[in-house]
Coordinates of C-alpha atoms and ligand atoms in Angstrom, one line a residue:
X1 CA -75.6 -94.3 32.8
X2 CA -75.6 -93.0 29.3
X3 CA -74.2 -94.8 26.2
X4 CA -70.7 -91.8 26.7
X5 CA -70.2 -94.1 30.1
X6 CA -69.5 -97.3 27.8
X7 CA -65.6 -96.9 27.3
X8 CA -64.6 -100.8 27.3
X9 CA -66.8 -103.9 25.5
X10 CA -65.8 -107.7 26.6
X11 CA -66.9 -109.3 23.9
X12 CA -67.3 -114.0 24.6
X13 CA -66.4 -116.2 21.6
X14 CA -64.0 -115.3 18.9
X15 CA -65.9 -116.8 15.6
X16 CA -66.8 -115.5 12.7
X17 CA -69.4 -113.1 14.5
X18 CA -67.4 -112.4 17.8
X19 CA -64.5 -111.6 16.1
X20 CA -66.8 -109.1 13.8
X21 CA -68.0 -107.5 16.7
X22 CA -64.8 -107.2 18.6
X23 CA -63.6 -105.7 15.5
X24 CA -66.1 -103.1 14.8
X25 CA -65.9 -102.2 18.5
X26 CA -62.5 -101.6 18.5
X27 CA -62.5 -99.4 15.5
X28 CA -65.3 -97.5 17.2
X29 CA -62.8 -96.3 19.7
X30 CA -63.8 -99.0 22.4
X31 CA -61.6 -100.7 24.6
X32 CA -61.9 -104.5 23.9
X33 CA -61.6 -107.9 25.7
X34 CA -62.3 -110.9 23.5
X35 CA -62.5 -113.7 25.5
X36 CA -62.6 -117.4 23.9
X37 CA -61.5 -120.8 25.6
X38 CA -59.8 -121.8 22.6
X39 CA -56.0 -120.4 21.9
X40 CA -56.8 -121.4 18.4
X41 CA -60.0 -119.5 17.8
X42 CA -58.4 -116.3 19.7
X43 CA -55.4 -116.5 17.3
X44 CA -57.7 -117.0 14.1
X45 CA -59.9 -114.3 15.1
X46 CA -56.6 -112.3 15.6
X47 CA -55.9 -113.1 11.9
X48 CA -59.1 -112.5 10.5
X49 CA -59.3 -109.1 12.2
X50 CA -56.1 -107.8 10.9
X51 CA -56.8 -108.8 6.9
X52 CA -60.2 -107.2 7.3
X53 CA -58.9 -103.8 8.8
X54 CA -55.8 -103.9 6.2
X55 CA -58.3 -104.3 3.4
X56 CA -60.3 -101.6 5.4
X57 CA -57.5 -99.4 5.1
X58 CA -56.4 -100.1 1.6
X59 CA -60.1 -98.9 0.6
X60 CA -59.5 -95.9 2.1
X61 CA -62.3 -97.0 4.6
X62 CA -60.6 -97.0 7.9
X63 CA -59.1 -92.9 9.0
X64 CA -56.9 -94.7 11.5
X65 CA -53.5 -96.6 10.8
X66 CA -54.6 -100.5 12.2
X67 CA -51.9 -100.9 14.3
X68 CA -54.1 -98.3 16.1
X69 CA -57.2 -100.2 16.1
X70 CA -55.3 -103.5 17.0
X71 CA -53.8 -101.6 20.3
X72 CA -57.2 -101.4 21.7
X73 CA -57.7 -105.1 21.9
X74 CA -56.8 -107.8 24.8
X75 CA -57.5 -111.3 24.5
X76 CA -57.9 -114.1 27.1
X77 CA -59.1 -117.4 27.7
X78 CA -61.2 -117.3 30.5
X79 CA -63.9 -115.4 31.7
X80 CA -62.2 -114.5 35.0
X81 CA -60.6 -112.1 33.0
X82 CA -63.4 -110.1 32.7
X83 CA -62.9 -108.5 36.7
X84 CA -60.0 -106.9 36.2
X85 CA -61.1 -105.7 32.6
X86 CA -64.0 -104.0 34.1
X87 CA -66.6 -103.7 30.9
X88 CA -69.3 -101.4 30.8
X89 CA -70.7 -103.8 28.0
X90 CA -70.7 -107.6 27.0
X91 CA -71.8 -108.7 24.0
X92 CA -71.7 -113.0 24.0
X93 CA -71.7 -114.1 20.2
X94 CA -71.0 -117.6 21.2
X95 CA -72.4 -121.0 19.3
X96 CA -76.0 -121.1 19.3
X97 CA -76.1 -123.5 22.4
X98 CA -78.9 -122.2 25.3
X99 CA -76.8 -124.5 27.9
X100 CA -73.2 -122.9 26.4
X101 CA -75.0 -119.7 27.1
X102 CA -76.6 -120.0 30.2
X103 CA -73.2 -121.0 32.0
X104 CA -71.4 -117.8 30.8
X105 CA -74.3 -115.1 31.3
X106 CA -74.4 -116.8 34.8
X107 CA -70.7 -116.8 35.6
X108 CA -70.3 -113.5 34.2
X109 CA -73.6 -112.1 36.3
X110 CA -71.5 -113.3 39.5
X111 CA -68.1 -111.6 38.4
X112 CA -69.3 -108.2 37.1
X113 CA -70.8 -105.3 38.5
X114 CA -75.0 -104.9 38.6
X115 CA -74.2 -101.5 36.2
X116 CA -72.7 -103.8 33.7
X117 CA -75.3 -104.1 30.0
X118 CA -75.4 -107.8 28.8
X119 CA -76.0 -108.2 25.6
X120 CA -76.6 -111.2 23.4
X121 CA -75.8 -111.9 19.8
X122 CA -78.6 -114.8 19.4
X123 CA -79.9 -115.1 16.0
X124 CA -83.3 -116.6 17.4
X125 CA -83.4 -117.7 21.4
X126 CA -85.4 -116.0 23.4
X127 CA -83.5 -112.6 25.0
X128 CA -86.2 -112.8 27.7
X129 CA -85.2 -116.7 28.3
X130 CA -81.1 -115.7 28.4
X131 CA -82.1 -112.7 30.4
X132 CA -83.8 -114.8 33.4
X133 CA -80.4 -116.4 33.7
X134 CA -78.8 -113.4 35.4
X135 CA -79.8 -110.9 38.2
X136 CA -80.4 -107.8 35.8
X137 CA -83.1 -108.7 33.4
X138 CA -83.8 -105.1 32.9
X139 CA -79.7 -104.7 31.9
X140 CA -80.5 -107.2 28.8
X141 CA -80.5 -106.7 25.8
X142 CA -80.3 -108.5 22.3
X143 CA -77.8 -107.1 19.8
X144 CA -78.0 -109.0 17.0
X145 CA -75.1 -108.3 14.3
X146 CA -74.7 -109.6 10.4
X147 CA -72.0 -111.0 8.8
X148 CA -69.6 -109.9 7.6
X149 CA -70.1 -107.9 10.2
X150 CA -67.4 -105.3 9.7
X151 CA -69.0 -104.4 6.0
X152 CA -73.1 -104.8 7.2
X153 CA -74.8 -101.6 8.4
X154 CA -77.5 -103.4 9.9
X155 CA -77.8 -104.1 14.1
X156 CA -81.4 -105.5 15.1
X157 CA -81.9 -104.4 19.1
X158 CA -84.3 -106.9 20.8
X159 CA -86.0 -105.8 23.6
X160 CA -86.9 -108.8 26.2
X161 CA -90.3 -108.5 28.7
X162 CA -87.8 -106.6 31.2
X163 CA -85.5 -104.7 29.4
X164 CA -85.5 -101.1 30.8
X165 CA -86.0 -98.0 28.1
X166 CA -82.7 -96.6 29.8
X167 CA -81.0 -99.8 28.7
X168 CA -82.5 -99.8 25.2
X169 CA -81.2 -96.3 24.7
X170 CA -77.2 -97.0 25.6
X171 CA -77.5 -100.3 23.4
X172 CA -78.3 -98.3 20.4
X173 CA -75.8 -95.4 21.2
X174 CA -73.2 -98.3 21.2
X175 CA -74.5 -99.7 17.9
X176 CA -74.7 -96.2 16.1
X177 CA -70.9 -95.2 17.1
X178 CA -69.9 -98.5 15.3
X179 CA -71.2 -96.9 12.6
X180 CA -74.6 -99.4 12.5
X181 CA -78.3 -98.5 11.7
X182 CA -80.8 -99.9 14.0
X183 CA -84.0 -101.7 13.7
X184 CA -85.8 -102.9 16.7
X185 CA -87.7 -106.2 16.9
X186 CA -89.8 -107.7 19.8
X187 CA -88.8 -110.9 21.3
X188 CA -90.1 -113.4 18.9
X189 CA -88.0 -116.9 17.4
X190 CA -86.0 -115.4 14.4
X191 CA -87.0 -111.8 15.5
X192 CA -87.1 -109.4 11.9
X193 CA -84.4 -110.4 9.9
X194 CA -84.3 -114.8 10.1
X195 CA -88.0 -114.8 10.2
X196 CA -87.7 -113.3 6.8
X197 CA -84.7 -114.3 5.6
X198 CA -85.0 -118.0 6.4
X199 CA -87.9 -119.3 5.1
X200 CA -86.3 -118.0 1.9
X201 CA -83.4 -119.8 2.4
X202 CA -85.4 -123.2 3.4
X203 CA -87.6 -122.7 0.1
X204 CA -84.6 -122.7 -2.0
X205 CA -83.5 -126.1 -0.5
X206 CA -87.4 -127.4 -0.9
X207 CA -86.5 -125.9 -4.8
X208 CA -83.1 -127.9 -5.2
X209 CA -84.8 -130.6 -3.3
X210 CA -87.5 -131.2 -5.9
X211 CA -85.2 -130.7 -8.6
X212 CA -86.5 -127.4 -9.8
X213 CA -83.1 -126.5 -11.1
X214 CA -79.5 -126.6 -10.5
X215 CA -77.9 -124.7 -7.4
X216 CA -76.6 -122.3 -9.9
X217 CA -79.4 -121.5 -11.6
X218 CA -81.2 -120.8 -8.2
X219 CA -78.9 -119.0 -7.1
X220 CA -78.3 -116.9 -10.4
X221 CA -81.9 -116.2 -11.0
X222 CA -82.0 -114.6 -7.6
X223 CA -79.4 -112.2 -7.8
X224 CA -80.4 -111.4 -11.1
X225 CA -84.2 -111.5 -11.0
X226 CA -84.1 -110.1 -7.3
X227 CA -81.1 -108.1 -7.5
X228 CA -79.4 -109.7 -4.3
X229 CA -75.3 -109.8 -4.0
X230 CA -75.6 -113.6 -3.6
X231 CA -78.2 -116.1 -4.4
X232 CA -80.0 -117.9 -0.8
X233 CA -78.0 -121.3 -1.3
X234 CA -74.4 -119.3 -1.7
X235 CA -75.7 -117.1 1.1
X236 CA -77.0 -120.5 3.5
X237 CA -73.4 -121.9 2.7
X238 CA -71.9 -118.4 4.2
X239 CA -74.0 -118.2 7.1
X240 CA -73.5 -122.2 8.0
X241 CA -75.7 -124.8 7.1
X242 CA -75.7 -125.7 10.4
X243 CA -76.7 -122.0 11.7
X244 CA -79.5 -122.2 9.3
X245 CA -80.9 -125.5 10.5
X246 CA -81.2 -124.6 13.9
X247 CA -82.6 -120.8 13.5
X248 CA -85.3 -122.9 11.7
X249 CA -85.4 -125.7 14.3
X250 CA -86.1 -122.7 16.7
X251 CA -88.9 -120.7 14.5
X252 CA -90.7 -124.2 13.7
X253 CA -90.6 -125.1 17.5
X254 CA -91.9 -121.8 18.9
X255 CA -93.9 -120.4 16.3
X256 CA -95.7 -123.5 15.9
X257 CA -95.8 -123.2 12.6
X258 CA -95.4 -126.0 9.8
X259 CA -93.9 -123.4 7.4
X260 CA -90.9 -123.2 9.6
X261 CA -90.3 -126.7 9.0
X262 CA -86.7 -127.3 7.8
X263 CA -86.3 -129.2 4.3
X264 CA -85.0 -132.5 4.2
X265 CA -82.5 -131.6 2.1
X266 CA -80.8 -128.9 4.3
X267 CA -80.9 -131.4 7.5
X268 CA -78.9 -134.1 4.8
X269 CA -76.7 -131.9 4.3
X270 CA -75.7 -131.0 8.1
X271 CA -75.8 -134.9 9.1
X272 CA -73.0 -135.1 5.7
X273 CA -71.2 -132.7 7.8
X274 CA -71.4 -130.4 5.3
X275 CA -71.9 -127.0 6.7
X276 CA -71.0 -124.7 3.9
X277 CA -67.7 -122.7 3.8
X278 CA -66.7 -123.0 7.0
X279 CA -65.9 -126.8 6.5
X280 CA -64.8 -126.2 3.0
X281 CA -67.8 -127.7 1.1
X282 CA -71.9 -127.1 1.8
X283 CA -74.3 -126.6 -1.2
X284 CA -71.1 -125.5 -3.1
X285 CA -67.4 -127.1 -2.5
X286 CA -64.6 -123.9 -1.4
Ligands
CAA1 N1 -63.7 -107.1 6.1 C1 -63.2 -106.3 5.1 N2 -63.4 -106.5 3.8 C2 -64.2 -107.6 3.5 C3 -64.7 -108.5 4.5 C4 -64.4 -108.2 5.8 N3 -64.9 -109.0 6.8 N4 -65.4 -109.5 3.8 C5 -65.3 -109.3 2.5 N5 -64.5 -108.1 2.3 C6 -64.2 -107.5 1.0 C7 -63.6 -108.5 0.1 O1 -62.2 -108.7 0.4 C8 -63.8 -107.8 -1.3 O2 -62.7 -106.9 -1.5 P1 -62.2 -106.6 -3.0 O3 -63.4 -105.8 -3.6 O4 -61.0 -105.7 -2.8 O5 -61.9 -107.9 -3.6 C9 -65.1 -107.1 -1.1 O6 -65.4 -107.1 0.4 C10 -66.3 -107.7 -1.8 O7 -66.3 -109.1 -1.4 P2 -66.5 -110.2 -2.5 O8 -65.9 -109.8 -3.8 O9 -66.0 -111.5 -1.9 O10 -68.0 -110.4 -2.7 P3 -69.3 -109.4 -2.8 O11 -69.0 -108.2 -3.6 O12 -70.4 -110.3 -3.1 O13 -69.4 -108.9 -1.3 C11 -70.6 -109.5 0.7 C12 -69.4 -109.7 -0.2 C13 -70.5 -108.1 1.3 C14 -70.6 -110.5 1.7 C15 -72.0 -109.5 -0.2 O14 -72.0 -110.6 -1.0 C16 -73.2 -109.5 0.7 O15 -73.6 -108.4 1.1 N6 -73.8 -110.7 0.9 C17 -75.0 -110.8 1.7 C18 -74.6 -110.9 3.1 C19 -75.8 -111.1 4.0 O16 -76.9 -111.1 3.6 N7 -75.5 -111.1 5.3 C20 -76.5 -111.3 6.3 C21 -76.6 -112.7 6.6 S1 -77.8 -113.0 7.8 C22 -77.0 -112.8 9.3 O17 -75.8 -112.6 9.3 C23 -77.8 -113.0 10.5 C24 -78.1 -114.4 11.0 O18 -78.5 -114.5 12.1 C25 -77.9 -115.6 10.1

């Protein structure tokens, strides 16, 4: 098989990042399924994906019309769906949840042919730990996407113990006709990017913690002094407080390592519910 044989992507969970992906995959030419239990995620995704393409468009960004893009998506509510769609590809983006994950890599191991590539949107659990929970270990893959994903160039490709060379190469074929650059990581907690990126984000909630100085000025002196679009407590609040915690919770548990540890403050603020724009209010109120 060669990535020209992957024609239709199922993509599981339509949040922020699964509908992202569905997106980019339809605009890439790919037939989609995105597949979420809940009617209301499927119809918000729906939304979200035809804003993004229509401000696409008006930027002169998208050749197609969207109406064009939009034709190349189904949606459905269970995984059984998935036989009769017939993917070359999956790609799960759902919650961060090994259990949630397990259940659908196994279900969809039983319903899909052995051919099939599973791929994993996990921003830190182990691709080689997802991958033991099917039959084709050497068919698995982590792709692992940034939001917004529909404006980031970025894909990191993890490789679990198994994952065959063959396997590695269709992945990033996939990737690069959704217009995406690739890095490649091994399979470590946090891989490249979150190993990186979130101890910077943790410090800055150590910072605010100790009363360094205000959110804004953290967050200002970084884009300014460091010349990033947003400052690490604006960019914690986009990502989810919540996602944050637990990428760390992952990196401090299997790296071992005491600078992984999470701040107080950025736990406070996930017990407060507070999760950052996604629930309206986080470091910042929306
Ligand atoms: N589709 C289409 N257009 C979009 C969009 C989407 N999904 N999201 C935003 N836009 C558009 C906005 O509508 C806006 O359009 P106008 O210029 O017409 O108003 C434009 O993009 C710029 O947006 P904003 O004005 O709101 O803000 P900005 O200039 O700061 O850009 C941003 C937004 C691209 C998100 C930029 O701030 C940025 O790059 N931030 C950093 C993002 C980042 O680091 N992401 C990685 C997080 S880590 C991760 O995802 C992995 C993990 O595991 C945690």
């Amino acid at each position: 098989m060669s990535d020209s044989h992957i024609k239709k992507i199922l993509v599981v969970g339509a949040g922020q990042m699964g509908a992202g992906i569905a997106q980019v995959s339809a605009q890439a030419g790919f037939g989609v399924l995105l597949v979420d239990a809940l009617q209301a995620s499927l119809d918000k995704a729906r939304a979200g994906i035809e804003k993004s393409l229509a401000k696409l468009k008006e930027k002169g960004l998208l050749a197609e019309e969207p109406t064009e893009v939009m034709a190349r998506f189904k949606w459905a509510s269970s995984l059984s769906e998935a036989k009769t769609f017939a993917p070359q590809m999956v790609i799960e983006a759902v919650s961060e949840n090994l259990s949630v994950k397990q259940k659908i890599f196994e279900e969809l191991d039983a319903l899909l042919a052995p051919e099939v590539v599973f791929c994993s949107n996990t921003s830190s659990i182990s691709i080689t730990k997802l991958a033991s929970f099917t039959k084709r270990a050497d068919r698995f893959m982590g792709m692992h996407f940034m939001n917004p994903v529909p404006l980031m160039k970025l894909v990191e490709l993890i490789e679990g113990l198994s994952t065959s060379r063959e396997v590695s190469r269709i992945v990033r074929g996939a990737a690069e006709r959704m217009g995406k650059t690739c890095v490649v990581s091994k399979d470590r907690a946090g891989f490249i990017i979150n190993r990186i990126l979130m101890p910077m984000i943790n410090e800055s909630f150590f910072v605010l913690g100790e009363d360094l100085g205000t959110a804004e000025d953290i967050d200002l002196g970084m884009k300014l002094g460091t010349n990033q679009p947003m400052g690490p407590l604006a960019l914690a609040d986009f990502i989810g407080l919540d996602t944050c915690l637990s990428i760390l919770e992952v990196m401090h548990k299997y790296l071992g390592e005491d600078k992984y540890r999470p701040a107080p403050l950025l736990r406070q603020y996930v017990d407060a519910g507070r999760l950052g724009k996604k629930t309206g209010i986080g470091v910042y109120a929306y």
